[in-house]
PDB file of C-alpha atoms in Angstrom:
ATOM      1  CA  MET A   1     134.185 165.508  82.658  1.00  0.00           C
ATOM      2  CA  ASN A   2     130.656 165.650  81.391  1.00  0.00           C
ATOM      3  CA  ALA A   3     131.212 163.086  79.531  1.00  0.00           C
ATOM      4  CA  LEU A   4     133.173 160.578  82.257  1.00  0.00           C
ATOM      5  CA  ASN A   5     129.953 161.785  84.640  1.00  0.00           C
ATOM      6  CA  THR A   6     127.131 160.513  82.629  1.00  0.00           C
ATOM      7  CA  GLY A   7     128.659 157.350  81.464  1.00  0.00           C
ATOM      8  CA  VAL A   8     128.773 158.258  77.830  1.00  0.00           C
ATOM      9  CA  VAL A   9     132.627 157.061  78.371  1.00  0.00           C
ATOM     10  CA  ASP A  10     134.360 155.272  81.193  1.00  0.00           C
ATOM     11  CA  VAL A  11     138.168 156.357  81.231  1.00  0.00           C
ATOM     12  CA  VAL A  12     139.874 159.857  80.225  1.00  0.00           C
ATOM     13  CA  ALA A  13     144.052 159.608  79.398  1.00  0.00           C
ATOM     14  CA  LEU A  14     144.604 163.820  79.664  1.00  0.00           C
ATOM     15  CA  TYR A  15     147.444 165.286  81.488  1.00  0.00           C
ATOM     16  CA  ASP A  16     148.078 165.993  85.150  1.00  0.00           C
ATOM     17  CA  THR A  17     146.449 169.035  85.289  1.00  0.00           C
ATOM     18  CA  GLU A  18     143.086 168.054  83.829  1.00  0.00           C
ATOM     19  CA  HIS A  19     142.721 165.123  86.092  1.00  0.00           C
ATOM     20  CA  ALA A  20     143.139 167.442  89.324  1.00  0.00           C
ATOM     21  CA  ALA A  21     140.911 170.001  87.696  1.00  0.00           C
ATOM     22  CA  PHE A  22     138.081 167.204  87.174  1.00  0.00           C
ATOM     23  CA  GLU A  23     138.997 166.310  91.423  1.00  0.00           C
ATOM     24  CA  THR A  24     138.369 169.846  92.596  1.00  0.00           C
ATOM     25  CA  ALA A  25     135.186 170.081  90.338  1.00  0.00           C
ATOM     26  CA  GLY A  26     133.998 167.437  92.941  1.00  0.00           C
ATOM     27  CA  THR A  27     134.527 164.305  90.215  1.00  0.00           C
ATOM     28  CA  ARG A  28     135.554 161.720  91.590  1.00  0.00           C
ATOM     29  CA  ILE A  29     138.454 159.666  89.345  1.00  0.00           C
ATOM     30  CA  ARG A  30     140.935 156.380  89.650  1.00  0.00           C
ATOM     31  CA  ARG A  31     144.409 156.855  88.524  1.00  0.00           C
ATOM     32  CA  LEU A  32     144.321 153.526  87.048  1.00  0.00           C
ATOM     33  CA  PRO A  33     148.095 152.133  87.394  1.00  0.00           C
ATOM     34  CA  VAL A  34     150.885 152.498  84.082  1.00  0.00           C
ATOM     35  CA  SER A  35     153.651 150.205  83.499  1.00  0.00           C
ATOM     36  CA  PRO A  36     157.103 151.248  83.921  1.00  0.00           C
ATOM     37  CA  VAL A  37     157.432 152.046  79.926  1.00  0.00           C
ATOM     38  CA  VAL A  38     154.557 155.100  80.728  1.00  0.00           C
ATOM     39  CA  GLU A  39     156.212 156.015  83.043  1.00  0.00           C
ATOM     40  CA  LYS A  40     159.325 156.856  81.509  1.00  0.00           C
ATOM     41  CA  LEU A  41     157.649 158.898  78.721  1.00  0.00           C
ATOM     42  CA  PHE A  42     156.823 162.685  78.656  1.00  0.00           C
ATOM     43  CA  SER A  43     154.540 165.132  76.713  1.00  0.00           C
ATOM     44  CA  ASN A  44     156.324 168.686  77.556  1.00  0.00           C
ATOM     45  CA  GLY A  45     159.211 170.496  75.715  1.00  0.00           C
ATOM     46  CA  PHE A  46     159.752 173.043  73.094  1.00  0.00           C
ATOM     47  CA  LEU A  47     159.218 172.879  69.280  1.00  0.00           C
ATOM     48  CA  THR A  48     162.051 174.636  67.064  1.00  0.00           C
ATOM     49  CA  ARG A  49     163.480 174.039  63.741  1.00  0.00           C
ATOM     50  CA  GLN A  50     166.904 173.250  63.120  1.00  0.00           C
ATOM     51  CA  GLU A  51     167.736 176.984  61.628  1.00  0.00           C
ATOM     52  CA  ASN A  52     166.728 178.320  65.123  1.00  0.00           C
ATOM     53  CA  LEU A  53     169.498 176.658  66.782  1.00  0.00           C
ATOM     54  CA  ASP A  54     172.009 177.933  64.292  1.00  0.00           C
ATOM     55  CA  ASN A  55     170.987 181.126  63.953  1.00  0.00           C
ATOM     56  CA  PRO A  56     172.974 182.840  66.764  1.00  0.00           C
ATOM     57  CA  ALA A  57     170.212 185.171  67.482  1.00  0.00           C
ATOM     58  CA  SER A  58     167.378 183.038  67.494  1.00  0.00           C
ATOM     59  CA  ARG A  59     169.085 180.893  69.030  1.00  0.00           C
ATOM     60  CA  ALA A  60     169.740 183.644  71.566  1.00  0.00           C
ATOM     61  CA  LEU A  61     166.321 183.778  71.814  1.00  0.00           C
ATOM     62  CA  LEU A  62     165.488 180.342  72.365  1.00  0.00           C
ATOM     63  CA  VAL A  63     167.690 180.086  75.574  1.00  0.00           C
ATOM     64  CA  LYS A  64     165.801 183.329  77.302  1.00  0.00           C
ATOM     65  CA  VAL A  65     162.083 182.342  76.632  1.00  0.00           C
ATOM     66  CA  ALA A  66     163.332 178.582  78.292  1.00  0.00           C
ATOM     67  CA  ARG A  67     165.562 180.452  80.956  1.00  0.00           C
ATOM     68  CA  ALA A  68     162.178 182.125  81.806  1.00  0.00           C
ATOM     69  CA  VAL A  69     160.059 179.135  82.327  1.00  0.00           C
ATOM     70  CA  ALA A  70     163.032 177.196  84.511  1.00  0.00           C
ATOM     71  CA  LYS A  71     163.104 180.117  86.367  1.00  0.00           C
ATOM     72  CA  GLY A  72     159.282 180.732  86.648  1.00  0.00           C
ATOM     73  CA  THR A  73     159.288 177.162  87.394  1.00  0.00           C
ATOM     74  CA  LEU A  74     161.794 177.112  90.006  1.00  0.00           C
ATOM     75  CA  PHE A  75     159.545 180.375  91.851  1.00  0.00           C
ATOM     76  CA  CYS A  76     156.505 178.691  91.855  1.00  0.00           C
ATOM     77  CA  GLN A  77     158.379 175.477  93.470  1.00  0.00           C
ATOM     78  CA  THR A  78     159.598 177.480  96.158  1.00  0.00           C
ATOM     79  CA  ASN A  79     156.061 179.476  96.369  1.00  0.00           C
ATOM     80  CA  PRO A  80     152.800 177.911  94.945  1.00  0.00           C
ATOM     81  CA  GLN A  81     150.606 180.174  96.595  1.00  0.00           C
ATOM     82  CA  ALA A  82     152.385 183.667  95.500  1.00  0.00           C
ATOM     83  CA  CYS A  83     152.605 182.052  91.546  1.00  0.00           C
ATOM     84  CA  VAL A  84     149.053 181.752  91.837  1.00  0.00           C
ATOM     85  CA  LYS A  85     148.444 184.930  92.686  1.00  0.00           C
ATOM     86  CA  LEU A  86     150.824 187.108  90.718  1.00  0.00           C
ATOM     87  CA  VAL A  87     149.379 184.635  87.288  1.00  0.00           C
ATOM     88  CA  TRP A  88     145.907 185.863  88.899  1.00  0.00           C
ATOM     89  CA  LEU A  89     147.301 189.826  89.283  1.00  0.00           C
ATOM     90  CA  ASP A  90     147.899 189.402  85.364  1.00  0.00           C
ATOM     91  CA  HIS A  91     145.162 187.613  84.080  1.00  0.00           C
ATOM     92  CA  PRO A  92     142.165 187.748  87.041  1.00  0.00           C
ATOM     93  CA  GLU A  93     139.428 185.872  84.168  1.00  0.00           C
ATOM     94  CA  LEU A  94     142.198 182.540  84.972  1.00  0.00           C
ATOM     95  CA  LYS A  95     140.966 182.831  88.651  1.00  0.00           C
ATOM     96  CA  PRO A  96     137.728 180.661  89.334  1.00  0.00           C
ATOM     97  CA  ALA A  97     134.827 182.418  89.477  1.00  0.00           C
ATOM     98  CA  GLY A  98     131.746 181.922  91.370  1.00  0.00           C
ATOM     99  CA  MET A  99     133.612 180.947  95.287  1.00  0.00           C
ATOM    100  CA  ASP A 100     135.282 182.164  97.553  1.00  0.00           C
ATOM    101  CA  ASP A 101     138.940 183.369  97.839  1.00  0.00           C
ATOM    102  CA  ALA A 102     139.974 180.890 100.109  1.00  0.00           C
ATOM    103  CA  LYS A 103     138.276 178.066  97.803  1.00  0.00           C
ATOM    104  CA  ALA A 104     139.559 179.002  94.932  1.00  0.00           C
ATOM    105  CA  MET A 105     143.416 179.299  95.812  1.00  0.00           C
ATOM    106  CA  THR A 106     143.380 175.555  97.607  1.00  0.00           C
ATOM    107  CA  ASP A 107     141.366 174.566  94.449  1.00  0.00           C
ATOM    108  CA  THR A 108     143.969 176.194  92.266  1.00  0.00           C
ATOM    109  CA  LEU A 109     146.636 175.283  94.316  1.00  0.00           C
ATOM    110  CA  PHE A 110     145.368 171.505  93.885  1.00  0.00           C
ATOM    111  CA  VAL A 111     145.629 171.738  90.318  1.00  0.00           C
ATOM    112  CA  LEU A 112     149.224 173.381  90.174  1.00  0.00           C
ATOM    113  CA  GLN A 113     150.826 170.955  92.654  1.00  0.00           C
ATOM    114  CA  ALA A 114     149.934 168.511  89.983  1.00  0.00           C
ATOM    115  CA  ARG A 115     152.184 170.276  87.526  1.00  0.00           C
ATOM    116  CA  LEU A 116     154.688 170.859  89.978  1.00  0.00           C
ATOM    117  CA  LYS A 117     154.875 167.138  90.935  1.00  0.00           C
ATOM    118  CA  ASN A 118     155.791 166.622  86.714  1.00  0.00           C
ATOM    119  CA  LEU A 119     158.638 169.265  86.890  1.00  0.00           C
ATOM    120  CA  LYS A 120     160.995 168.016  89.838  1.00  0.00           C
ATOM    121  CA  LEU A 121     163.801 168.139  89.115  1.00  0.00           C
ATOM    122  CA  ARG A 122     165.305 164.289  88.114  1.00  0.00           C
ATOM    123  CA  ASP A 123     168.069 162.612  89.698  1.00  0.00           C
ATOM    124  CA  TYR A 124     169.865 162.138  85.845  1.00  0.00           C
ATOM    125  CA  GLN A 125     169.582 166.571  85.248  1.00  0.00           C
ATOM    126  CA  GLY A 126     171.997 167.083  87.882  1.00  0.00           C
ATOM    127  CA  GLY A 127     169.417 170.526  89.197  1.00  0.00           C
ATOM    128  CA  LEU A 128     169.143 171.465  85.096  1.00  0.00           C
ATOM    129  CA  TYR A 129     165.880 172.433  84.318  1.00  0.00           C
ATOM    130  CA  GLY A 130     164.863 171.367  81.030  1.00  0.00           C
ATOM    131  CA  LYS A 131     167.307 168.385  80.643  1.00  0.00           C
ATOM    132  CA  TYR A 132     166.207 165.310  78.940  1.00  0.00           C
ATOM    133  CA  ASP A 133     167.059 161.679  79.672  1.00  0.00           C
ATOM    134  CA  PRO A 134     168.608 159.660  76.508  1.00  0.00           C
ATOM    135  CA  ALA A 135     166.666 156.368  77.871  1.00  0.00           C
ATOM    136  CA  ALA A 136     162.975 158.283  78.220  1.00  0.00           C
ATOM    137  CA  TRP A 137     163.427 159.395  74.081  1.00  0.00           C
ATOM    138  CA  GLN A 138     164.162 155.672  73.406  1.00  0.00           C
ATOM    139  CA  ALA A 139     161.338 154.414  75.962  1.00  0.00           C
ATOM    140  CA  TYR A 140     159.078 156.760  73.937  1.00  0.00           C
ATOM    141  CA  VAL A 141     160.593 155.628  70.192  1.00  0.00           C
ATOM    142  CA  ASP A 142     159.841 152.068  71.751  1.00  0.00           C
ATOM    143  CA  PHE A 143     156.638 152.442  72.852  1.00  0.00           C
ATOM    144  CA  MET A 144     155.453 153.952  69.598  1.00  0.00           C
ATOM    145  CA  LEU A 145     157.364 151.037  67.820  1.00  0.00           C
ATOM    146  CA  ALA A 146     155.265 148.316  69.548  1.00  0.00           C
ATOM    147  CA  GLU A 147     152.032 150.357  69.071  1.00  0.00           C
ATOM    148  CA  LYS A 148     152.578 150.236  65.548  1.00  0.00           C
ATOM    149  CA  VAL A 149     152.845 154.656  65.634  1.00  0.00           C
ATOM    150  CA  LEU A 150     155.914 154.699  63.721  1.00  0.00           C
ATOM    151  CA  ASP A 151     157.090 151.438  60.941  1.00  0.00           C
ATOM    152  CA  ARG A 152     160.607 152.130  61.548  1.00  0.00           C
ATOM    153  CA  PRO A 153     163.437 152.979  64.158  1.00  0.00           C
ATOM    154  CA  VAL A 154     164.010 156.767  65.201  1.00  0.00           C
ATOM    155  CA  ASP A 155     167.450 157.788  65.905  1.00  0.00           C
ATOM    156  CA  ILE A 156     167.034 159.476  69.290  1.00  0.00           C
ATOM    157  CA  GLY A 157     169.202 162.056  68.411  1.00  0.00           C
ATOM    158  CA  THR A 158     166.760 163.825  66.080  1.00  0.00           C
ATOM    159  CA  LEU A 159     164.566 164.291  68.357  1.00  0.00           C
ATOM    160  CA  TYR A 160     166.002 166.478  70.911  1.00  0.00           C
ATOM    161  CA  THR A 161     169.041 168.142  72.206  1.00  0.00           C
ATOM    162  CA  ASN A 162     170.385 168.973  75.466  1.00  0.00           C
ATOM    163  CA  ASP A 163     173.379 171.287  73.977  1.00  0.00           C
ATOM    164  CA  LEU A 164     171.017 174.569  75.343  1.00  0.00           C
ATOM    165  CA  ILE A 165     170.736 173.775  78.566  1.00  0.00           C
ATOM    166  CA  ASP A 166     173.506 174.813  80.255  1.00  0.00           C
ATOM    167  CA  GLU A 167     172.647 177.825  78.544  1.00  0.00           C
ATOM    168  CA  ILE A 168     169.378 177.951  80.328  1.00  0.00           C
ATOM    169  CA  ASN A 169     170.277 177.331  84.177  1.00  0.00           C
ATOM    170  CA  ARG A 170     172.337 180.031  83.840  1.00  0.00           C
ATOM    171  CA  PHE A 171     170.790 182.295  86.161  1.00  0.00           C
ATOM    172  CA  ASP A 172     171.240 182.357  89.994  1.00  0.00           C
ATOM    173  CA  HIS A 173     168.951 180.033  91.442  1.00  0.00           C
ATOM    174  CA  ASP A 174     169.050 181.301  94.580  1.00  0.00           C
ATOM    175  CA  ALA A 175     168.154 185.013  93.660  1.00  0.00           C
ATOM    176  CA  VAL A 176     164.794 183.053  92.467  1.00  0.00           C
ATOM    177  CA  ILE A 177     164.440 181.727  95.900  1.00  0.00           C
ATOM    178  CA  ARG A 178     164.604 184.052  97.601  1.00  0.00           C
ATOM    179  CA  GLN A 179     162.337 186.436  95.719  1.00  0.00           C
ATOM    180  CA  ALA A 180     159.612 183.672  95.679  1.00  0.00           C
ATOM    181  CA  GLY A 181     160.453 183.065  99.440  1.00  0.00           C
ATOM    182  CA  GLN A 182     159.632 187.523  99.888  1.00  0.00           C
ATOM    183  CA  MET A 183     156.320 187.061  98.457  1.00  0.00           C
TER     184      MET A 183
END
């Protein structure tokens, strides 16, 4: 942010929450338009080795972790303010310092909303958290080929799996929504 504000750099490309944090700190930013190809790209997910997917105990643990993330995402989408308060309760060091509680909440919600916008379920996901779009993976590979990051095509089927998605989403969504609504 300092490099941008002092003119050392003219452009930064970070991620949604960093851009929002710049804005809450008073830095005016202008978001540049992105091509339709780039709009399909993503930068989040879980990484593991194939042997973890093949081992039933490791696979079960991966599902539990991803399910917890899905539940937390749904909770925060349902009640962002409660989400922030719970994070501050467990991690008070994350609450912005040097401002009153109302401003801290407003700024934190602004940053959280930047992330939640990108975590909303898409049509292709059919209501399932974590489901990848094969076309987005192909767009990612095509982009990297065009930019010469890759020197040959990659079989996208070797890059991701949607095999755990049904298990990850096997929880009571309505119960999470009710719990978030009660906070």
